[in-house]
mmCIF file of C-alpha atoms in Angstrom:
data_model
loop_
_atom_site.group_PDB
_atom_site.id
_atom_site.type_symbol
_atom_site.label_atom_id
_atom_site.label_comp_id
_atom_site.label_asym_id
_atom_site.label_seq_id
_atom_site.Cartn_x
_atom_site.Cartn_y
_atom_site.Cartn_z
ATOM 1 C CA UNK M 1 81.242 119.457 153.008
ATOM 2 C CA UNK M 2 82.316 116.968 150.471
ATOM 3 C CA UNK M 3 80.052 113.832 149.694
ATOM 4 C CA UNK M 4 82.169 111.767 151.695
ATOM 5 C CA UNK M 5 80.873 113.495 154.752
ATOM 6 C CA UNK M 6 77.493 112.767 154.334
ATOM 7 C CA UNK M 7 77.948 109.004 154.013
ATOM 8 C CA UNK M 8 79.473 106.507 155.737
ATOM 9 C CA UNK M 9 82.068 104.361 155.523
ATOM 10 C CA UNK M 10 81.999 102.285 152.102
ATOM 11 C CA UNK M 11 82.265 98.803 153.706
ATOM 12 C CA UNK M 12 79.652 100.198 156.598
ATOM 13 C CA UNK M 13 75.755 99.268 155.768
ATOM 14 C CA UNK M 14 73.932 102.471 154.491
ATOM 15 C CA UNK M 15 70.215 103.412 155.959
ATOM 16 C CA UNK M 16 67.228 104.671 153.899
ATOM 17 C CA UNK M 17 69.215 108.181 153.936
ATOM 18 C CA UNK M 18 72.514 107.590 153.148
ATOM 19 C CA UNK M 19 70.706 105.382 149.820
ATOM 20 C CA UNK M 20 68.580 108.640 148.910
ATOM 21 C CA UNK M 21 71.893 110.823 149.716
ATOM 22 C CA UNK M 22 73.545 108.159 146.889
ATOM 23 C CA UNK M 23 70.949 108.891 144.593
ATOM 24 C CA UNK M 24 69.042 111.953 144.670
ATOM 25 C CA UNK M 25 67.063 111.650 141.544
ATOM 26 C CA UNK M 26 65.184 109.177 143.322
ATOM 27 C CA UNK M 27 63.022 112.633 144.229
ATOM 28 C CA UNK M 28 62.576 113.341 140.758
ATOM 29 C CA UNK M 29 58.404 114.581 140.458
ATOM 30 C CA UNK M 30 58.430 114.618 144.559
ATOM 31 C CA UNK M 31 57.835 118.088 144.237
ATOM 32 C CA UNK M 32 57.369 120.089 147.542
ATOM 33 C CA UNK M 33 58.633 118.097 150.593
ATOM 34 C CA UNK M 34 58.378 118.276 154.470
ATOM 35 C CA UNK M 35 61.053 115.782 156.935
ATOM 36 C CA UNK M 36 59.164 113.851 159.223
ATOM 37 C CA UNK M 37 62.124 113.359 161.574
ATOM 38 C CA UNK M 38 64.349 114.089 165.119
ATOM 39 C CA UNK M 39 67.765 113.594 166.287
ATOM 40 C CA UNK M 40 67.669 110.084 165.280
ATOM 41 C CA UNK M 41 67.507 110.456 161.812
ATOM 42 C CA UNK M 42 71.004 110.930 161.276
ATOM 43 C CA UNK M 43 74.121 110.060 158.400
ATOM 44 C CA UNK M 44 76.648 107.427 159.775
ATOM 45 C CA UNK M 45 79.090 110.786 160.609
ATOM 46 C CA UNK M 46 75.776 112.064 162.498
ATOM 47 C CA UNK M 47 74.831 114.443 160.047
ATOM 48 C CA UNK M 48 71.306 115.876 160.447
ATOM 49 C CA UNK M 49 68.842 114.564 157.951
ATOM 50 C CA UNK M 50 67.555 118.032 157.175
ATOM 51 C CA UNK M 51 71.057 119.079 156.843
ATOM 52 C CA UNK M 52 72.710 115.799 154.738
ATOM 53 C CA UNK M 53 69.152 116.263 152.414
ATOM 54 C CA UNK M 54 69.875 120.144 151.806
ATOM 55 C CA UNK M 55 73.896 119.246 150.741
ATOM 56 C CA UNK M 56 72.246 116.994 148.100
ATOM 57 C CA UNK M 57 70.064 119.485 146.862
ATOM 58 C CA UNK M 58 66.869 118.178 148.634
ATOM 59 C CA UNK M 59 65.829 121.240 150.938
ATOM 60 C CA UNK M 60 63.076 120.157 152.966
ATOM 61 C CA UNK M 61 60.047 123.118 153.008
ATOM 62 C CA UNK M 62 59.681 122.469 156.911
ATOM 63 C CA UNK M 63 60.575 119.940 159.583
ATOM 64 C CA UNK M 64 57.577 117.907 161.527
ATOM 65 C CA UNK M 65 58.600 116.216 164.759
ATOM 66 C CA UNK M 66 56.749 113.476 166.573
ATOM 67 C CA UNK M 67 56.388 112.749 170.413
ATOM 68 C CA UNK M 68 59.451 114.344 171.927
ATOM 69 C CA UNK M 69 59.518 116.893 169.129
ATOM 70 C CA UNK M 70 61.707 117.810 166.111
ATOM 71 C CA UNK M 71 65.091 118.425 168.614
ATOM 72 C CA UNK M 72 64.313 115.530 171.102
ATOM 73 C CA UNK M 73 63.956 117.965 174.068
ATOM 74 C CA UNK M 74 60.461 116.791 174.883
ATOM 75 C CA UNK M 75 59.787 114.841 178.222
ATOM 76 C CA UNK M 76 57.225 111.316 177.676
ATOM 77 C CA UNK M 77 54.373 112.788 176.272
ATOM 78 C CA UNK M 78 55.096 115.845 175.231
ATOM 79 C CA UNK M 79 56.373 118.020 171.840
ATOM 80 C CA UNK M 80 57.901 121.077 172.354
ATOM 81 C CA UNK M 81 57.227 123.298 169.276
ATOM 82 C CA UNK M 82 59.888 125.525 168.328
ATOM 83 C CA UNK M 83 59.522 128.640 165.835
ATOM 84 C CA UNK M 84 63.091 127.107 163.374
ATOM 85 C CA UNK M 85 65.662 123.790 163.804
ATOM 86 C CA UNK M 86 68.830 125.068 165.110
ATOM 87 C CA UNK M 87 70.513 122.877 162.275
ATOM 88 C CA UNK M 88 68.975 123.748 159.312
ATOM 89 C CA UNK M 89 67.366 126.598 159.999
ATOM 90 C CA UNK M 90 63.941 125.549 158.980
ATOM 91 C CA UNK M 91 60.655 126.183 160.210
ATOM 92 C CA UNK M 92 59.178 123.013 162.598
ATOM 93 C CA UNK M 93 55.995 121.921 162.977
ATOM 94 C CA UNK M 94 54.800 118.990 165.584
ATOM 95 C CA UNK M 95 52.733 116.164 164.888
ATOM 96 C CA UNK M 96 51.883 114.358 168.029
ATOM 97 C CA UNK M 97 48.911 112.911 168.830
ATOM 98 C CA UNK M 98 47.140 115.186 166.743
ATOM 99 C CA UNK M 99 43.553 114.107 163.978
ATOM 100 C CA UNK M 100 43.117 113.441 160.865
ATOM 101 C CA UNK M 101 42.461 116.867 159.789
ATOM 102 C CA UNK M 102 44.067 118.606 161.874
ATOM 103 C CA UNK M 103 47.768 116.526 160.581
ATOM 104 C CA UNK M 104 46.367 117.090 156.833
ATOM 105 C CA UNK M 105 46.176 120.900 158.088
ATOM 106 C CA UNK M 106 49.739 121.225 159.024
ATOM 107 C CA UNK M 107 50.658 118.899 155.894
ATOM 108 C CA UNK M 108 49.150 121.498 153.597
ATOM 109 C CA UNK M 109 51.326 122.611 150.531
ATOM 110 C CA UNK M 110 53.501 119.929 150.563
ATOM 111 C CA UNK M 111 53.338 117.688 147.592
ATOM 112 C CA UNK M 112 55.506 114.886 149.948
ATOM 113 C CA UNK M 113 56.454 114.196 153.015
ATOM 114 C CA UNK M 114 59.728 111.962 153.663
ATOM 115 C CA UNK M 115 60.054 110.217 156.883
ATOM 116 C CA UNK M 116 63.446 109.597 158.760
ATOM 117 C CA UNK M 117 62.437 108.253 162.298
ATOM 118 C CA UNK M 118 64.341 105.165 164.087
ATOM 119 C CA UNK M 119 62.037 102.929 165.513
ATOM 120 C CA UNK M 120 62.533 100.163 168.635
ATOM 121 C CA UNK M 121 60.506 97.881 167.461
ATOM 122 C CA UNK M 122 57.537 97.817 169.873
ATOM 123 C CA UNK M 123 53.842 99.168 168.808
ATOM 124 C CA UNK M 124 53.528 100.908 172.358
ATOM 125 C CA UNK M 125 56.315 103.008 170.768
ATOM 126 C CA UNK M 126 54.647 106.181 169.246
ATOM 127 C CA UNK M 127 56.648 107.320 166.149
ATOM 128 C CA UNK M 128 54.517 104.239 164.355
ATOM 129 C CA UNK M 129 51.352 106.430 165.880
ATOM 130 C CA UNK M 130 52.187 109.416 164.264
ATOM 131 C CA UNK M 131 53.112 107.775 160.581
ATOM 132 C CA UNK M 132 49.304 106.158 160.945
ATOM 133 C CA UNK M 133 48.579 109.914 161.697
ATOM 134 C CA UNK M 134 50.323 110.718 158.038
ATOM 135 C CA UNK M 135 48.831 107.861 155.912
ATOM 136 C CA UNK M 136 45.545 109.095 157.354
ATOM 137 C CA UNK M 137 46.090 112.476 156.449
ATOM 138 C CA UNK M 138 47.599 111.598 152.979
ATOM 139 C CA UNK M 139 43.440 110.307 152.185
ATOM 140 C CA UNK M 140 41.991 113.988 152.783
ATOM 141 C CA UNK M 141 44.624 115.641 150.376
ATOM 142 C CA UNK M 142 47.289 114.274 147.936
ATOM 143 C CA UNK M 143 50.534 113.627 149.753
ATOM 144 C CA UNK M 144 53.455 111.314 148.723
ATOM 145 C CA UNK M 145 54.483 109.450 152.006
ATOM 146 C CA UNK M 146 58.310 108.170 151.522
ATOM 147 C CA UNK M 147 59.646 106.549 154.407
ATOM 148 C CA UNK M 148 63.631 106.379 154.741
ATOM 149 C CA UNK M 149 64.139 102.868 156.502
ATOM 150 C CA UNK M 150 66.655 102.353 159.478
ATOM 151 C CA UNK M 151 67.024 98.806 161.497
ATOM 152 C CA UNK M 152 65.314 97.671 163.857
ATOM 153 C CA UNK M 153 67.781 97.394 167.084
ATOM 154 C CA UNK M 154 65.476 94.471 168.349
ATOM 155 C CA UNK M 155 65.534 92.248 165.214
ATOM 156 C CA UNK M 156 63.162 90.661 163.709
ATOM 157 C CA UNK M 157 61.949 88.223 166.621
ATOM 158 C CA UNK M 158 58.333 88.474 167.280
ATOM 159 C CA UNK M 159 56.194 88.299 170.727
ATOM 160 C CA UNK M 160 52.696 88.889 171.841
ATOM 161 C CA UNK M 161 50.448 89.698 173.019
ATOM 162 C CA UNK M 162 48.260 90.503 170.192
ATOM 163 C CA UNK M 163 46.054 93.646 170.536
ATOM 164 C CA UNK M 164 42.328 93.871 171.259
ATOM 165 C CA UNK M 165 40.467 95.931 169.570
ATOM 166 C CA UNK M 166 38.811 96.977 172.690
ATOM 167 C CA UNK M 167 41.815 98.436 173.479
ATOM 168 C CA UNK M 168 43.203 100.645 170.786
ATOM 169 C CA UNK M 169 44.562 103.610 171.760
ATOM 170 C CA UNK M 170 48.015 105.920 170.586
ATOM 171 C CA UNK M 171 50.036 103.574 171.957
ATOM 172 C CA UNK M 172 47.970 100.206 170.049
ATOM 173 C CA UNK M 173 47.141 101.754 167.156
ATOM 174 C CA UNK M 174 46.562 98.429 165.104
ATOM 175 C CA UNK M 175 45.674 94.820 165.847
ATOM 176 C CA UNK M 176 48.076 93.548 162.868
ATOM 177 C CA UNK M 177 50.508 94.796 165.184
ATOM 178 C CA UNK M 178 51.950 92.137 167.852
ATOM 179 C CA UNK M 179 53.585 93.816 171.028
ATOM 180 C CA UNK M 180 56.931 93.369 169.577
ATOM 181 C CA UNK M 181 56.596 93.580 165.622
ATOM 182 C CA UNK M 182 59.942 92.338 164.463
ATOM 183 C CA UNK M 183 59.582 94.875 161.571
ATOM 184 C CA UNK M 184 61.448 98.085 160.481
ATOM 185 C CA UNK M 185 59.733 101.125 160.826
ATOM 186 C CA UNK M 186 59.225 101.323 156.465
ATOM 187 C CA UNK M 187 57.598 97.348 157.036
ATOM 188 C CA UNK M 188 55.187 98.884 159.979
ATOM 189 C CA UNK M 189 54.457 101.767 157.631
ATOM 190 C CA UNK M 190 53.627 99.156 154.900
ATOM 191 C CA UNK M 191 50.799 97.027 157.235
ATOM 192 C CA UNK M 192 49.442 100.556 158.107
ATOM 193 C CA UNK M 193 49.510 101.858 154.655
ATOM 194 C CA UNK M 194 47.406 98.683 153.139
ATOM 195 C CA UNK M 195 44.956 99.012 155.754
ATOM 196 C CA UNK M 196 44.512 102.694 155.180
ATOM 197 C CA UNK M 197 44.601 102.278 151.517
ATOM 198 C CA UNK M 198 47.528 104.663 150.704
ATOM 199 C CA UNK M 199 49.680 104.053 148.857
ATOM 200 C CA UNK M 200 53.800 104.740 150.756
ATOM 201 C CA UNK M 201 57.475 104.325 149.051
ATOM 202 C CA UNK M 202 60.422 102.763 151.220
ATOM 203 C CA UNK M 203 64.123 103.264 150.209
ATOM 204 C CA UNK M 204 65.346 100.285 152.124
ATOM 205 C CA UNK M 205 68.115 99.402 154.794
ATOM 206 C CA UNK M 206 71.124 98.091 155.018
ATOM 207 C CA UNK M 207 71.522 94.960 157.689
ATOM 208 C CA UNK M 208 67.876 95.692 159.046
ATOM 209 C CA UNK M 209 67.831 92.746 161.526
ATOM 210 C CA UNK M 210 69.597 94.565 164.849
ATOM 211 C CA UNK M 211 71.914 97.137 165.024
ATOM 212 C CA UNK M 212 75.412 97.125 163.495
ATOM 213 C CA UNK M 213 78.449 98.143 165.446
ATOM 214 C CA UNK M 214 79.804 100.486 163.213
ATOM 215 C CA UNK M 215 76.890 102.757 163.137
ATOM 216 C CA UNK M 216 76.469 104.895 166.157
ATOM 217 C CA UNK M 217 73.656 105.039 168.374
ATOM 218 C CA UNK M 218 71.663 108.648 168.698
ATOM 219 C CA UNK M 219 68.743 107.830 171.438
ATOM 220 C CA UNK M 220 65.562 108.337 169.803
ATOM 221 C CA UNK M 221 63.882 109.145 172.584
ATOM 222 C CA UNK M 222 65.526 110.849 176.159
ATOM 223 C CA UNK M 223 64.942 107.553 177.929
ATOM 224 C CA UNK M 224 66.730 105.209 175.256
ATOM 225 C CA UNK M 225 70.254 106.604 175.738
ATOM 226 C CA UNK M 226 72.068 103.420 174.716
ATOM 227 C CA UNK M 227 71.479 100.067 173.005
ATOM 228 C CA UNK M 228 71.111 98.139 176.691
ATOM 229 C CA UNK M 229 68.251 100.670 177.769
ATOM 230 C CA UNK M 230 66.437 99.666 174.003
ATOM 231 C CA UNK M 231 67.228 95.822 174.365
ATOM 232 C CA UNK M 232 65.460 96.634 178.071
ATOM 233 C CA UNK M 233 62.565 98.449 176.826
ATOM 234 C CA UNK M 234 59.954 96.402 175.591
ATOM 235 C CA UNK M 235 59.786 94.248 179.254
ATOM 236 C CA UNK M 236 60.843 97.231 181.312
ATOM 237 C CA UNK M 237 58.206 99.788 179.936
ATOM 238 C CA UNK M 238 55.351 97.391 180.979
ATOM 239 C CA UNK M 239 56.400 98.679 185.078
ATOM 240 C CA UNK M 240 54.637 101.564 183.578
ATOM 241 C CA UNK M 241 51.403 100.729 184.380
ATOM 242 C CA UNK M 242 52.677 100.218 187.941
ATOM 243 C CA UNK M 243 53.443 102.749 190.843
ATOM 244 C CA UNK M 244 56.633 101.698 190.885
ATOM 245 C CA UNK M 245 60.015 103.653 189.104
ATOM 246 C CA UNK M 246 61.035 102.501 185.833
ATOM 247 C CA UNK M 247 64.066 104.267 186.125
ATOM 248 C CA UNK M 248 63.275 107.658 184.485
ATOM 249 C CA UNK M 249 65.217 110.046 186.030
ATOM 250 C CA UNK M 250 68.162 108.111 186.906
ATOM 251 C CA UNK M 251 71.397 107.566 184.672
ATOM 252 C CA UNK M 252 69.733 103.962 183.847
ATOM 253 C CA UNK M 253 66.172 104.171 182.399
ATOM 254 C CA UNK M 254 64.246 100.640 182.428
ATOM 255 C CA UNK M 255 67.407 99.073 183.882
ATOM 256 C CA UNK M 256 66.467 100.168 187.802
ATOM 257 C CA UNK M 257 62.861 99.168 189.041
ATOM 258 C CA UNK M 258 61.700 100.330 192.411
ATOM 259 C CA UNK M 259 59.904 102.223 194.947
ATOM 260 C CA UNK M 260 59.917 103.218 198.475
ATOM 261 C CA UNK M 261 59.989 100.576 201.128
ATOM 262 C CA UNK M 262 60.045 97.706 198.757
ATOM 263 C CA UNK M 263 62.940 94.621 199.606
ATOM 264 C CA UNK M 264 65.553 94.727 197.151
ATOM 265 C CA UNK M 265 67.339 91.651 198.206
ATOM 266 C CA UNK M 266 64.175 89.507 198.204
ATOM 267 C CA UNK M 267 63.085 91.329 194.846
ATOM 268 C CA UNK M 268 66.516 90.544 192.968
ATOM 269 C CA UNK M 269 66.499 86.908 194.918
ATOM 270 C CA UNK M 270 62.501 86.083 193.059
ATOM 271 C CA UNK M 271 63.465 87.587 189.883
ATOM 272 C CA UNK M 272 66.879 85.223 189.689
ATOM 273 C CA UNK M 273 65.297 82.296 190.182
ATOM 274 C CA UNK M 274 63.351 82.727 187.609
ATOM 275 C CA UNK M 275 66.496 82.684 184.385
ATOM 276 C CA UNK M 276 64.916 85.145 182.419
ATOM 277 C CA UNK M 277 68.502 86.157 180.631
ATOM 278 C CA UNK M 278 69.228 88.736 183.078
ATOM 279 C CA UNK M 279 70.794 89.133 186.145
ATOM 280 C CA UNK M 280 68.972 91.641 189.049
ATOM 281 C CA UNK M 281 71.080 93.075 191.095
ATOM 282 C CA UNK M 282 69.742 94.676 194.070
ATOM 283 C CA UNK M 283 69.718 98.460 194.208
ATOM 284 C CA UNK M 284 68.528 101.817 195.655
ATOM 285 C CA UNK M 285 68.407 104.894 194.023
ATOM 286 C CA UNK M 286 66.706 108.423 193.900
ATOM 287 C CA UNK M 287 64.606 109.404 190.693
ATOM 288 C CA UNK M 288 64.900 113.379 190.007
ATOM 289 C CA UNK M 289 62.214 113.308 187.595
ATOM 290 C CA UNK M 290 58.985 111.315 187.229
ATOM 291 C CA UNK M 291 57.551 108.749 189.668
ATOM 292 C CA UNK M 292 59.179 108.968 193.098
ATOM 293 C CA UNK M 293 61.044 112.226 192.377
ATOM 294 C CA UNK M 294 63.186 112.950 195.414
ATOM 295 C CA UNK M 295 62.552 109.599 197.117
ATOM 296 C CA UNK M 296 64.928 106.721 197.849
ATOM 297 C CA UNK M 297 63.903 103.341 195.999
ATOM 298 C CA UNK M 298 64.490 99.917 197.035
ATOM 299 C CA UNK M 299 64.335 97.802 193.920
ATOM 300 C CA UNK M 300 66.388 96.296 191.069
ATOM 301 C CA UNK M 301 69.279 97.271 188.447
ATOM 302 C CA UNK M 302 68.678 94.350 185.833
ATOM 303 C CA UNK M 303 72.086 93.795 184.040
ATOM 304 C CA UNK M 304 72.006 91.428 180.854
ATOM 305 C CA UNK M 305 73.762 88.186 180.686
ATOM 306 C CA UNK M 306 73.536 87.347 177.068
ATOM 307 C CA UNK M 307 71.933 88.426 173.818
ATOM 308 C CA UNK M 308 68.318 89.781 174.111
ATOM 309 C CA UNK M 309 65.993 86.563 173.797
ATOM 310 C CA UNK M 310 62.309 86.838 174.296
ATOM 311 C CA UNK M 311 61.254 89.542 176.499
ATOM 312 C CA UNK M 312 58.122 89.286 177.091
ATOM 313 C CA UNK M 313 58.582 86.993 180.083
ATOM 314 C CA UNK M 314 61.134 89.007 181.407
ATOM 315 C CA UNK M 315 58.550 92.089 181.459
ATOM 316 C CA UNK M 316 55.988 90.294 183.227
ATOM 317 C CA UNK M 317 57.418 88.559 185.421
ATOM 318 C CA UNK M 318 59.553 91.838 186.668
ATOM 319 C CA UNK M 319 55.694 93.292 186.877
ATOM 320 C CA UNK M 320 54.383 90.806 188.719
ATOM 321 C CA UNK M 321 57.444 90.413 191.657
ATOM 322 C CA UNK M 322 56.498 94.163 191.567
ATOM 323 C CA UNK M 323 53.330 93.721 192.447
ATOM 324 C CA UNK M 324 54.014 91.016 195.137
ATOM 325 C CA UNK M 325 55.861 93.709 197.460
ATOM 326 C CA UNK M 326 52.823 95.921 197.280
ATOM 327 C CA UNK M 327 53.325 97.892 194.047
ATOM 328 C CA UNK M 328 49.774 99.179 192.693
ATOM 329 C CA UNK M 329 48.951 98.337 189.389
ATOM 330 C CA UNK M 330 47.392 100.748 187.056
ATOM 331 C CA UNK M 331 44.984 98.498 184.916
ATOM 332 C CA UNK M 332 43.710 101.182 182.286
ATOM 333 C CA UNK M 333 47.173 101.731 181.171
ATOM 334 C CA UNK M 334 48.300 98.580 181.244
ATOM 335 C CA UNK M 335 45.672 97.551 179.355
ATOM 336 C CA UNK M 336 46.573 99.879 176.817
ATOM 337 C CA UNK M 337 50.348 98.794 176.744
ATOM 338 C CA UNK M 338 49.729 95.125 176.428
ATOM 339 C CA UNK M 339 46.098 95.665 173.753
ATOM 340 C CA UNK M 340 44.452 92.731 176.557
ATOM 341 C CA UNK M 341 42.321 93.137 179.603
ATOM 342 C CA UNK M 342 44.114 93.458 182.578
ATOM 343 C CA UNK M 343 42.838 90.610 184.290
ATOM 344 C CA UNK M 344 43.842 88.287 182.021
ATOM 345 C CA UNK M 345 47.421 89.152 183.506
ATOM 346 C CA UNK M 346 48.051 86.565 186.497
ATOM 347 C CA UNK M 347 49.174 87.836 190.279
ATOM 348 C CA UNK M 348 52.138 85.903 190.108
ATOM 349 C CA UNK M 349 55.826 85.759 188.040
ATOM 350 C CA UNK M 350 54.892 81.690 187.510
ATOM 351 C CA UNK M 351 51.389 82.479 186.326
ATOM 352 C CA UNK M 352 52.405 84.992 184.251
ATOM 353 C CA UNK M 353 54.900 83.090 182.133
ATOM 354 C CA UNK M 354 52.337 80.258 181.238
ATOM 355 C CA UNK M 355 49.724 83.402 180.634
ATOM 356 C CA UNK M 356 53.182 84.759 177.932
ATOM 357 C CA UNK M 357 54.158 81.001 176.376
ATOM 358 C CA UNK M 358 49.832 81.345 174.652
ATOM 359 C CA UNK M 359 50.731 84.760 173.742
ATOM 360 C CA UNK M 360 53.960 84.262 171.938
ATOM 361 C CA UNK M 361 52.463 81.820 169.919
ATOM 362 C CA UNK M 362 49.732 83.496 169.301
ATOM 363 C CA UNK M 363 51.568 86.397 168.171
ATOM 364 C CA UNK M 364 54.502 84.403 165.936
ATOM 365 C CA UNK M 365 51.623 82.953 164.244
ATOM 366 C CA UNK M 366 49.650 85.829 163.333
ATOM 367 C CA UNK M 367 53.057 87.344 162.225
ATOM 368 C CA UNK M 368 53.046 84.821 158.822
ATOM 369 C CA UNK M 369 50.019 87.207 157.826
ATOM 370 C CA UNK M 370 52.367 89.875 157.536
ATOM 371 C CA UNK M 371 54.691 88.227 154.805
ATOM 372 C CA UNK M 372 53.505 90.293 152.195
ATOM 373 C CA UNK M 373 54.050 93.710 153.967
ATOM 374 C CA UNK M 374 58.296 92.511 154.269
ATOM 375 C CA UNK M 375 60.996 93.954 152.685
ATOM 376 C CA UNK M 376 63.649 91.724 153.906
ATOM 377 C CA UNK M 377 64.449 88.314 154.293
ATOM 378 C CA UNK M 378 63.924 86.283 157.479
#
């Protein structure tokens, strides 16, 4: 396949790969290297990364996937490990969730490892996890980290809360993260790095503030099928920590909310009121996977109305009408997904968005700390 292939268009914007693809003696001294990496990492003709990198005369020693593992097929919380990547034909190895050692243990005989993961842009979000996983491992042995940068498909807007320390976990991994980071996934790699003390190379992005209509969208994850499911995510994954669905296993993932016996009208009618950019549309469905697999739900399709504003208010005060019609909450975990105790969440939709105003500016302020770590003008 011709260069041309591997690239795209020359009026498109080009991500951390295509740049490296451009320029392969950019590797020059990288030695022996490993592909951090899944589906997502992908040319703009949706060329494999392992693949486009082995045209150029980079051939990756072995591929490491993260949650979900190297060819996506993982359900939440897993990482299937398979013996060779039907693509490329290289061995796989997964690093999810995994220690210090034991990631500098699967690292071992590699002189670099380059990273090609698309982020969303939320720190609940584990591919960030497993790259703090990396930089750890790259201070028990010598390992060059390069990360190949791709956009964030949120932008660059920033909202709390900020994370307790009391609550770090794999999905708050750092407190100099805010809930939404408004960074790229090289910027997150290059707070993490200076706290770790490693040192990391980024080949930048192209347009890094949002996604770019010409490029197309490979999910990164089985429940982020499309851009509206992503622009939903950071508010809708916060029903979580409820009993209720977030719409895994249904054709719209954290874009139906609902459980048995719940009042769909009254649900849509609360959240409506409240003009949090969306409109709720009452709805009923049956989930075929995950929470209320096999049952019908009473709840909401949220459909939005204009482009994605904060939505942080949106997510709490869809948990909250939640919770008014009986759904339980599950405080450990949502402890975990917001980084603050769970009773400093108000009962309430109204409560809650006066508890979210302190938060965002808590969070946009602690984000001018993080000046130093950016790569690209705001």
């Amino acid at each position: 396949m011709s260069a041309a292939h591997t690239t795209p268009p020359a009026d498109g914007p080009r991500v951390g790969l295509e740049h490296l693809l451009a320029r392969p003696g950019q590797a020059a001294g990288w030695g022996r290297t490993g592909l951090l990496t899944n589906p997502s990492g992908v040319t703009g003709d949706l060329t494999p990364a392992a693949v486009a990198l082995a045209r150029a005369g980079l051939i990756p020693e072995r591929l490491f996937g993260p949650e979900h593992g190297v060819d996506g097929s993982g359900a939440p919380g897993e990482a299937p490990e398979l013996e060779r990547d039907a693509a490329s034909g290289l061995p796989t190895t997964v690093l999810y969730h995994l220690s210090a050692g034991e990631t500098a243990r699967r690292l071992a005989g590699l002189d670099t490892l380059i990273v090609d993961l698309q982020d969303v842009g939320v720190r609940f979000y584990t591919y960030v996890s497993t790259v703090r996983d990396v930089l750890r491992a790259a201070r028990l042995r010598p390992l060059r980290i390069v990360i190949l940068d791709r956009p964030n498909p949120l932008g660059f807007t920033v909202e709390g809360p900020l994370l307790d320390p009391a609550f770090e976990s794999y999905v708050g991994i750092s407190a100099q993260l805010p809930l939404r980071h408004g960074l790229t996934i090289g910027e997150v790699t290059r707070v993490l790095a200076a706290a770790e003390d490693v040192p990391v190379q980024v080949i930048p992005t192209d347009a890094p503030d949002g996604w770019h209509p010409q490029r197309p969208w490979v999910p990164p994850s089985p429940n982020l099928p499309d851009l509206d499911a992503t622009a939903l995510y950071p508010a809708g994954a916060l029903v979580e920590a409820l009993d209720a669905s977030e719409g895994r296993g249904t054709a719209l993932p954290f874009r139906l909310f609902g459980a048995p016996g719940l009042d769909a009208q009254a649900l849509a009618a609360r959240l409506n009121a409240l003009n949090l950019g969306v409109t709720a549309r009452p709805a009923h469905f049956t989930p075929t996977t995950s929470k209320h697999a096999g049952q019908r739900c009473a709840g909401v399709h949220l459909h939005r109305t204009g482009p994605a504003g904060d939505l942080l208010p949106l997510g709490l005060a869809l948990l909250t009408a939640l919770e008014e019609q009986g759904a339980a909450r599950n405080a450990d975990w949502l402890q975990k997904l917001l980084g603050v105790p769970s009773g400093d969440l108000p009962a309430t939709p109204g409560a809650a968005l006066h508890a979210a105003a302190a938060w965002q500016d808590a969070a946009r302020a602690h984000a001018r700390t993080l000046r130093p770590h950016h790569l690209y003008a705001r």
